[in-house]
mmCIF file of C-alpha atoms in Angstrom:
data_model
loop_
_atom_site.group_PDB
_atom_site.id
_atom_site.type_symbol
_atom_site.label_atom_id
_atom_site.label_comp_id
_atom_site.label_asym_id
_atom_site.label_seq_id
_atom_site.Cartn_x
_atom_site.Cartn_y
_atom_site.Cartn_z
ATOM 1 C CA UNK A 1 0.000 0.000 0.000
ATOM 2 C CA UNK A 2 2.754 2.461 0.947
ATOM 3 C CA UNK A 3 4.837 1.449 -2.069
ATOM 4 C CA UNK A 4 1.872 2.155 -4.361
ATOM 5 C CA UNK A 5 1.577 5.682 -2.938
ATOM 6 C CA UNK A 6 5.306 6.215 -3.428
ATOM 7 C CA UNK A 7 5.036 5.055 -7.032
ATOM 8 C CA UNK A 8 2.075 7.373 -7.607
ATOM 9 C CA UNK A 9 4.008 10.311 -6.165
ATOM 10 C CA UNK A 10 7.061 9.487 -8.287
ATOM 11 C CA UNK A 11 4.890 9.329 -11.393
ATOM 12 C CA UNK A 12 3.257 12.660 -10.526
ATOM 13 C CA UNK A 13 6.687 14.185 -9.919
ATOM 14 C CA UNK A 14 7.861 12.961 -13.329
ATOM 15 C CA UNK A 15 4.775 14.423 -15.033
ATOM 16 C CA UNK A 16 5.240 17.774 -13.291
ATOM 17 C CA UNK A 17 8.893 17.907 -14.355
ATOM 18 C CA UNK A 18 7.832 17.268 -17.953
ATOM 19 C CA UNK A 19 5.257 20.082 -17.767
ATOM 20 C CA UNK A 20 7.871 22.426 -16.320
ATOM 21 C CA UNK A 21 10.328 21.546 -19.081
ATOM 22 C CA UNK A 22 7.633 22.199 -21.706
ATOM 23 C CA UNK A 23 6.767 25.583 -20.151
ATOM 24 C CA UNK A 24 10.432 26.584 -20.046
ATOM 25 C CA UNK A 25 10.765 25.736 -23.736
ATOM 26 C CA UNK A 26 7.563 27.630 -24.544
ATOM 27 C CA UNK A 27 8.297 30.800 -22.586
ATOM 28 C CA UNK A 28 12.076 30.664 -22.264
ATOM 29 C CA UNK A 29 13.912 32.326 -19.456
ATOM 30 C CA UNK A 30 13.016 35.753 -18.140
ATOM 31 C CA UNK A 31 16.441 37.107 -19.125
ATOM 32 C CA UNK A 32 15.033 38.280 -22.449
ATOM 33 C CA UNK A 33 12.872 40.965 -20.865
ATOM 34 C CA UNK A 34 13.464 44.513 -22.070
ATOM 35 C CA UNK A 35 15.672 46.708 -19.905
ATOM 36 C CA UNK A 36 12.974 49.194 -18.997
ATOM 37 C CA UNK A 37 11.905 50.558 -15.634
ATOM 38 C CA UNK A 38 8.957 48.215 -15.079
ATOM 39 C CA UNK A 39 11.389 45.238 -15.118
ATOM 40 C CA UNK A 40 13.983 46.954 -12.870
ATOM 41 C CA UNK A 41 14.350 46.303 -9.154
ATOM 42 C CA UNK A 42 15.167 50.005 -8.600
ATOM 43 C CA UNK A 43 11.833 51.230 -9.961
ATOM 44 C CA UNK A 44 9.148 52.163 -7.444
ATOM 45 C CA UNK A 45 5.730 52.200 -9.058
ATOM 46 C CA UNK A 46 3.341 54.948 -7.939
ATOM 47 C CA UNK A 47 -0.264 54.089 -7.088
ATOM 48 C CA UNK A 48 -3.493 56.015 -6.650
ATOM 49 C CA UNK A 49 -6.214 55.129 -4.177
ATOM 50 C CA UNK A 50 -9.770 54.962 -5.422
ATOM 51 C CA UNK A 51 -12.206 54.009 -2.691
ATOM 52 C CA UNK A 52 -10.711 51.015 -0.919
ATOM 53 C CA UNK A 53 -8.490 49.877 -3.822
ATOM 54 C CA UNK A 54 -5.102 50.963 -5.171
ATOM 55 C CA UNK A 55 -4.365 51.200 -8.897
ATOM 56 C CA UNK A 56 -0.955 51.664 -10.553
ATOM 57 C CA UNK A 57 -0.386 54.955 -12.347
ATOM 58 C CA UNK A 58 1.835 55.386 -15.392
ATOM 59 C CA UNK A 59 4.477 56.962 -13.149
ATOM 60 C CA UNK A 60 7.112 56.063 -10.578
ATOM 61 C CA UNK A 61 10.644 56.857 -9.469
ATOM 62 C CA UNK A 62 14.125 55.305 -9.486
ATOM 63 C CA UNK A 63 15.715 54.429 -6.149
ATOM 64 C CA UNK A 64 19.242 53.834 -7.510
ATOM 65 C CA UNK A 65 21.911 56.493 -7.010
ATOM 66 C CA UNK A 66 20.271 59.818 -7.771
ATOM 67 C CA UNK A 67 16.568 59.497 -7.189
ATOM 68 C CA UNK A 68 15.156 60.162 -10.625
ATOM 69 C CA UNK A 69 11.587 61.349 -10.428
ATOM 70 C CA UNK A 70 8.805 61.045 -12.942
ATOM 71 C CA UNK A 71 10.056 57.803 -14.452
ATOM 72 C CA UNK A 72 7.655 56.028 -16.789
ATOM 73 C CA UNK A 73 7.504 52.212 -16.840
ATOM 74 C CA UNK A 74 8.818 52.233 -20.436
ATOM 75 C CA UNK A 75 11.832 54.467 -19.667
ATOM 76 C CA UNK A 76 15.404 53.148 -19.439
ATOM 77 C CA UNK A 77 18.494 54.325 -17.563
ATOM 78 C CA UNK A 78 22.069 53.304 -16.674
ATOM 79 C CA UNK A 79 20.988 52.021 -13.248
ATOM 80 C CA UNK A 80 18.998 49.076 -14.628
ATOM 81 C CA UNK A 81 19.135 46.001 -12.379
ATOM 82 C CA UNK A 82 17.172 42.914 -13.359
ATOM 83 C CA UNK A 83 14.233 42.265 -11.058
ATOM 84 C CA UNK A 84 14.453 38.997 -9.155
ATOM 85 C CA UNK A 85 10.962 37.547 -9.252
ATOM 86 C CA UNK A 86 9.972 35.978 -5.972
ATOM 87 C CA UNK A 87 12.266 38.254 -3.993
ATOM 88 C CA UNK A 88 10.936 41.656 -5.021
ATOM 89 C CA UNK A 89 7.289 40.745 -5.408
ATOM 90 C CA UNK A 90 4.594 41.154 -2.808
#
């Protein structure tokens, strides 16, 4: 009985690894993202409150070196640092 459960888990693990491999082939790595502010760890997105919710605006600022104000998510600068997903996300 226990060995059957182990075999089932091993089979599920194998299937999940195959799905992950297929997704990585389909979407590639995240290193190909453009070097713009919305993909930079130094970019702080600005938000506006409407009622009880917050919505992102098309504005923000850079926290690297000189604090550059009024940065747009599509802007670029010399202080670009690739965002580490899972570490910088809420």
